[in-house]
Short mmCIF file of C-alpha atoms in Angstrom, two decimals:
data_model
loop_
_atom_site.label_atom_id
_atom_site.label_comp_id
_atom_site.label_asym_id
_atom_site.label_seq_id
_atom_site.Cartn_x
_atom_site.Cartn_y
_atom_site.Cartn_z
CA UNK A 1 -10.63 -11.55 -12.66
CA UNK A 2 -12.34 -13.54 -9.90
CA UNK A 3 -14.02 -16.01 -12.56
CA UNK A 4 -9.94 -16.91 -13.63
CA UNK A 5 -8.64 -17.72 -10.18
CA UNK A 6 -11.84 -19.81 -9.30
CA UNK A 7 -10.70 -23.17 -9.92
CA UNK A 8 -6.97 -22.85 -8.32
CA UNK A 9 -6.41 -23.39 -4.95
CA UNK A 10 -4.84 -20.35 -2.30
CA UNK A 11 -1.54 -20.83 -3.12
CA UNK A 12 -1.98 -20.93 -6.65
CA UNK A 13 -4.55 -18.37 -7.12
CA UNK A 14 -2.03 -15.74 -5.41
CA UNK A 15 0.66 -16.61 -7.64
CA UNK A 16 -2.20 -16.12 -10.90
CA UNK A 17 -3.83 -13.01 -9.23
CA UNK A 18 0.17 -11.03 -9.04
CA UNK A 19 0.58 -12.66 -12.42
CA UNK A 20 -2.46 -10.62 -13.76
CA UNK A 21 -1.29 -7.70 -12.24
CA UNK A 22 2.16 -7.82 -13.80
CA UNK A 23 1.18 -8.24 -16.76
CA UNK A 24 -1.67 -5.07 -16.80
CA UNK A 25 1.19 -3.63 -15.84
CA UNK A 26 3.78 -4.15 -18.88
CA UNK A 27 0.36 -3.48 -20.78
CA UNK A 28 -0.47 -0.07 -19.53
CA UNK A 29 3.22 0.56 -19.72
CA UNK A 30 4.01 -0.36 -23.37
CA UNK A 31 0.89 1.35 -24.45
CA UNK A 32 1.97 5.01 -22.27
CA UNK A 33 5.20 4.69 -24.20
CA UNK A 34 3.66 4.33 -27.38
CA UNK A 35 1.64 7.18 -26.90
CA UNK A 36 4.42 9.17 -25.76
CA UNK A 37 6.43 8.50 -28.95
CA UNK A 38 3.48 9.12 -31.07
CA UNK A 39 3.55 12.37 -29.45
CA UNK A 40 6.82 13.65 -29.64
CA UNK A 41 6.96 12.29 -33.53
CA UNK A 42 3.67 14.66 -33.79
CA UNK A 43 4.67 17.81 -31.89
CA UNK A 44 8.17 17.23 -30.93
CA UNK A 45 7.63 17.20 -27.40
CA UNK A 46 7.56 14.27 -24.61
CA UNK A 47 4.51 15.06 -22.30
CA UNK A 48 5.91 12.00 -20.06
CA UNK A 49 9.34 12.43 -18.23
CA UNK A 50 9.28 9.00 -15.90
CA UNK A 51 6.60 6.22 -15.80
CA UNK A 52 7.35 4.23 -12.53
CA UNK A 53 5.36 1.05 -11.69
CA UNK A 54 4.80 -0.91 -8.69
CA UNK A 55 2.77 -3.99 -7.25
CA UNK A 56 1.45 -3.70 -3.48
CA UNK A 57 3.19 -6.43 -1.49
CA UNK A 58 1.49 -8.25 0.57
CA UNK A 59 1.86 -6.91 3.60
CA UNK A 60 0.56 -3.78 2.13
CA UNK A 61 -2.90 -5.65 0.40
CA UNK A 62 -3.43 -7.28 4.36
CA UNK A 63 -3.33 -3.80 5.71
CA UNK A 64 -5.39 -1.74 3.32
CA UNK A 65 -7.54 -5.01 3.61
CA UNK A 66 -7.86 -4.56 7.58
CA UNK A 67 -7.82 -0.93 7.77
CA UNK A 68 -11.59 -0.87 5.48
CA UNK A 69 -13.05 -3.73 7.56
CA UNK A 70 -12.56 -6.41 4.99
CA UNK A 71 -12.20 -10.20 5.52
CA UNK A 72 -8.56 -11.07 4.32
CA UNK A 73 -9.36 -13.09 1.39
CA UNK A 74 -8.00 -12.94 -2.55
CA UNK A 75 -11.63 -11.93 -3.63
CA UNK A 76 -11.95 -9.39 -1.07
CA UNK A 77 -8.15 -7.77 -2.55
CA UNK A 78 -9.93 -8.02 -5.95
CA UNK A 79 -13.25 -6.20 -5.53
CA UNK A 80 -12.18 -3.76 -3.29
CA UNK A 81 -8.57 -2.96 -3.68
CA UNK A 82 -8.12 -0.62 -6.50
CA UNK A 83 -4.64 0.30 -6.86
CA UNK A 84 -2.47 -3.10 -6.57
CA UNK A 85 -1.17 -2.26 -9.74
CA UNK A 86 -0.32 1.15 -10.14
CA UNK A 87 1.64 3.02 -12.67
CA UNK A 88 2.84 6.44 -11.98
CA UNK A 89 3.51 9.13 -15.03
CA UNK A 90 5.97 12.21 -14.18
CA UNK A 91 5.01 15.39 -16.91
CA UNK A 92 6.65 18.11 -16.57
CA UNK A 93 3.83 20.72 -16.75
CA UNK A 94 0.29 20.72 -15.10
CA UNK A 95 -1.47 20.77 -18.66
CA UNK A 96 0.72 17.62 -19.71
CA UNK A 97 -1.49 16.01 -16.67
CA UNK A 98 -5.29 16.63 -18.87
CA UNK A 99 -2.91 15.93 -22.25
CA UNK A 100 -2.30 12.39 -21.11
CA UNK A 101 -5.40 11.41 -19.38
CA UNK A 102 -7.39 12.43 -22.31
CA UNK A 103 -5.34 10.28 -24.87
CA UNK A 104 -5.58 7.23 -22.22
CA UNK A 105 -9.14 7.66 -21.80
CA UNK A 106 -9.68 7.76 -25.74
CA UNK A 107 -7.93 4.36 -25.70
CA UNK A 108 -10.31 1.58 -27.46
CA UNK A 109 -8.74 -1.10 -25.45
CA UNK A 110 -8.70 0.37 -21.77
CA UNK A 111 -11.51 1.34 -19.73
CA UNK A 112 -11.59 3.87 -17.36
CA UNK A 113 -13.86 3.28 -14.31
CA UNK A 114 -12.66 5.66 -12.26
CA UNK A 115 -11.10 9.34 -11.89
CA UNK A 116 -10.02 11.52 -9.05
CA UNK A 117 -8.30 14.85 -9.73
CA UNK A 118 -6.64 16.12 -6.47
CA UNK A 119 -5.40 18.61 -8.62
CA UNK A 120 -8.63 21.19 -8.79
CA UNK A 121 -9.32 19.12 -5.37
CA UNK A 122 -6.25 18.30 -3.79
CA UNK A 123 -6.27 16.44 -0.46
CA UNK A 124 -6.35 18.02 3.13
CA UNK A 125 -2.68 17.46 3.40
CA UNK A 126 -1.72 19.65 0.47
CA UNK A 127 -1.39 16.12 -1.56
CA UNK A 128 -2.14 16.27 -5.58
CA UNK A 129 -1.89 14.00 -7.88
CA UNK A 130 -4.78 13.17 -10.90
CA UNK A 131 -5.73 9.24 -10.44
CA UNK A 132 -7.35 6.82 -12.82
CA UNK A 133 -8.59 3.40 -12.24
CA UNK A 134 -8.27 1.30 -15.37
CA UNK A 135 -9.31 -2.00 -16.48
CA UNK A 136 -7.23 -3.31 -19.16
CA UNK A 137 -7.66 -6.94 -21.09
CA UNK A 138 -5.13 -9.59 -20.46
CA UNK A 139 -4.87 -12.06 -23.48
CA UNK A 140 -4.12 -15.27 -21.87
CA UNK A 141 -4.04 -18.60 -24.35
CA UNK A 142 -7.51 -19.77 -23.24
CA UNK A 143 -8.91 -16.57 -22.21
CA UNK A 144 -8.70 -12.84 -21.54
CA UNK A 145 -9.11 -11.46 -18.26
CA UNK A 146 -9.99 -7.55 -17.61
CA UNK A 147 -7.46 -6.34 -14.61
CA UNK A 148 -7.26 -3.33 -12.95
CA UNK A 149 -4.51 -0.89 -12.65
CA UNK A 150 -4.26 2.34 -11.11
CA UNK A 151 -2.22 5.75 -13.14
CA UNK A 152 -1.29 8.38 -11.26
CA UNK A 153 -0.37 11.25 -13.52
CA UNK A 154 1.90 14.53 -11.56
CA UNK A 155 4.59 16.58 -12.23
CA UNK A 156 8.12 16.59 -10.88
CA UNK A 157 6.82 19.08 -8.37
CA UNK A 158 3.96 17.50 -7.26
CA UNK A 159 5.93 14.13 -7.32
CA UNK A 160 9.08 15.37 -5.06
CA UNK A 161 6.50 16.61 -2.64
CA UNK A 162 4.72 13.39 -1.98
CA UNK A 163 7.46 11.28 -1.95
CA UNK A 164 8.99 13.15 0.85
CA UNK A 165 5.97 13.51 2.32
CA UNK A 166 4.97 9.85 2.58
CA UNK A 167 8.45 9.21 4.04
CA UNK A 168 7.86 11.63 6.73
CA UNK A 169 4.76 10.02 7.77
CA UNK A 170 5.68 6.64 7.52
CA UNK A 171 8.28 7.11 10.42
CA UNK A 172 6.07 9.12 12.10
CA UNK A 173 3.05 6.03 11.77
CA UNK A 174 0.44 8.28 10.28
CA UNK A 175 0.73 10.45 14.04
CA UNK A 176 2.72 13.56 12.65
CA UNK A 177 3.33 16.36 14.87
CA UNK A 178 0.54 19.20 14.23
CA UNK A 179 3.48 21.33 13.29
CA UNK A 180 4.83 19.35 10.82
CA UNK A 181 1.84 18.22 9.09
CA UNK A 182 0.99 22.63 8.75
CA UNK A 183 4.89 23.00 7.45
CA UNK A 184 4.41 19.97 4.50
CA UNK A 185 1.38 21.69 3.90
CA UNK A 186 2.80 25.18 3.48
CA UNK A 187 5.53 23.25 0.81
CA UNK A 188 2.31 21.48 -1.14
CA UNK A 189 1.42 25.54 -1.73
CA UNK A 190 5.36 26.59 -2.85
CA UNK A 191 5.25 23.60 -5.00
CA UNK A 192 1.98 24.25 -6.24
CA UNK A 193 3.19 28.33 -6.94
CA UNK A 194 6.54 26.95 -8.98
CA UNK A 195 4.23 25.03 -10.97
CA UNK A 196 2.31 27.80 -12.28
CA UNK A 197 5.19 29.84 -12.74
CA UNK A 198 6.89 27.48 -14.71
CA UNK A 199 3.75 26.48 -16.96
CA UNK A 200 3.51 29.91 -17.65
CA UNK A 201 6.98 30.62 -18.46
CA UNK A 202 6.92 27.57 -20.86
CA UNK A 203 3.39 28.75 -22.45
CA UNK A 204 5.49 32.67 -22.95
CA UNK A 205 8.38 30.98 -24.65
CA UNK A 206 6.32 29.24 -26.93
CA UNK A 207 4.75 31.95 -27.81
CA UNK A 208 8.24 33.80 -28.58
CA UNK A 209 8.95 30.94 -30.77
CA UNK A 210 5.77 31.42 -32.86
CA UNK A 211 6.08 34.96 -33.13
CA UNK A 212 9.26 34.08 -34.29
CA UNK A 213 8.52 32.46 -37.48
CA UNK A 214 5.94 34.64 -38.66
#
């Protein structure tokens, strides 16, 4: 990406560089609901409840920026911020969560250059969540440009938990009480207990069904 906002000047090499962004984003999102037809038409069954997407704003790029001990600089938000664009997938079950990222990593067209799984290694804070850095080609009229996007890939449980859980922080400024921070962790485990339960009630009724039609 930094070779197609060379020639522009600041101004107009923001406006290209959120451009980029947007459109890995409608990219990545067209091609997760694609899969997630072709998947139901195959096994009648929608591994993918919500996909949510978002751009950092600005304020949020400075920040990240600052808080790593870069220079503030579009090159700088580039190379070393990952997750500008991000798309967010909402399954239903943990084994939706390995489903999905296999069939995006088997994608032709999208590379992955990165994976964390805070699911077999969630965070200190009880946080998990199964990440992939992407790049993905943008077709442009004179060019294509590779742009990064990052999925996150949870289920409902996992995704109610850290969205109240980022709230909480963010009035508290990152400086939680001790107390607190031990109770959200406490709810990362009950969340992470109805999850089980739940993928193994679905895995015993589908094996009801099968005996079924024998």
């Amino acid at each position: 990406m930094e070779a197609a906002i060379r020639n522009y000047e600041d101004v107009d090499s923001w406006k290209t560089v959120m451009f980029l962004y947007s459109a890995a984003i409608k990219e990545v999102g067209t091609k997760l609901e694609i899969l997630n037809d072709e998947f139901h038409h195959v096994h009648q069954y929608n591994p993918i409840e919500h996909i949510k997407t978002r751009i950092k704003t600005p304020e949020s790029i400075v920040k990240k920026l600052k808080k790593n001990g870069y220079e503030i600089t579009i090159e700088n938000m580039i190379k070393n911020i990952n997750d500008i664009a991000g798309v967010r997938l909402i399954c239903s079950f943990t084994s939706d969560i390995y489903k999905l990222a296999e069939m995006i990593g088997n994608q032709s067209d999208l590379k992955v250059l990165a994976i964390k799984d805070y699911i077999k290694n969630p965070k200190e804070s009880g946080y998990k969540s199964y990440h992939m850095i992407v790049s993905v080609p943008i077709f442009l009229s004179d060019s294509v440009v590779d742009t990064k996007v990052e999925i996150q890939i949870r289920t409902i449980a996992m995704d109610f938990w850290a969205s109240l859980e980022h709230k909480i922080y963010y009035k508290f400024e990152g400086n939680a009480p001790e107390y607190i921070s031990r109770e959200l962790k406490e709810c990362a485990e009950m969340v992470s207990s109805l999850d089980e339960k739940m993928l193994s009630l679905n895995e015993a009724i589908l094996k009801c069904l099968e005996e079924q039609k024998k």
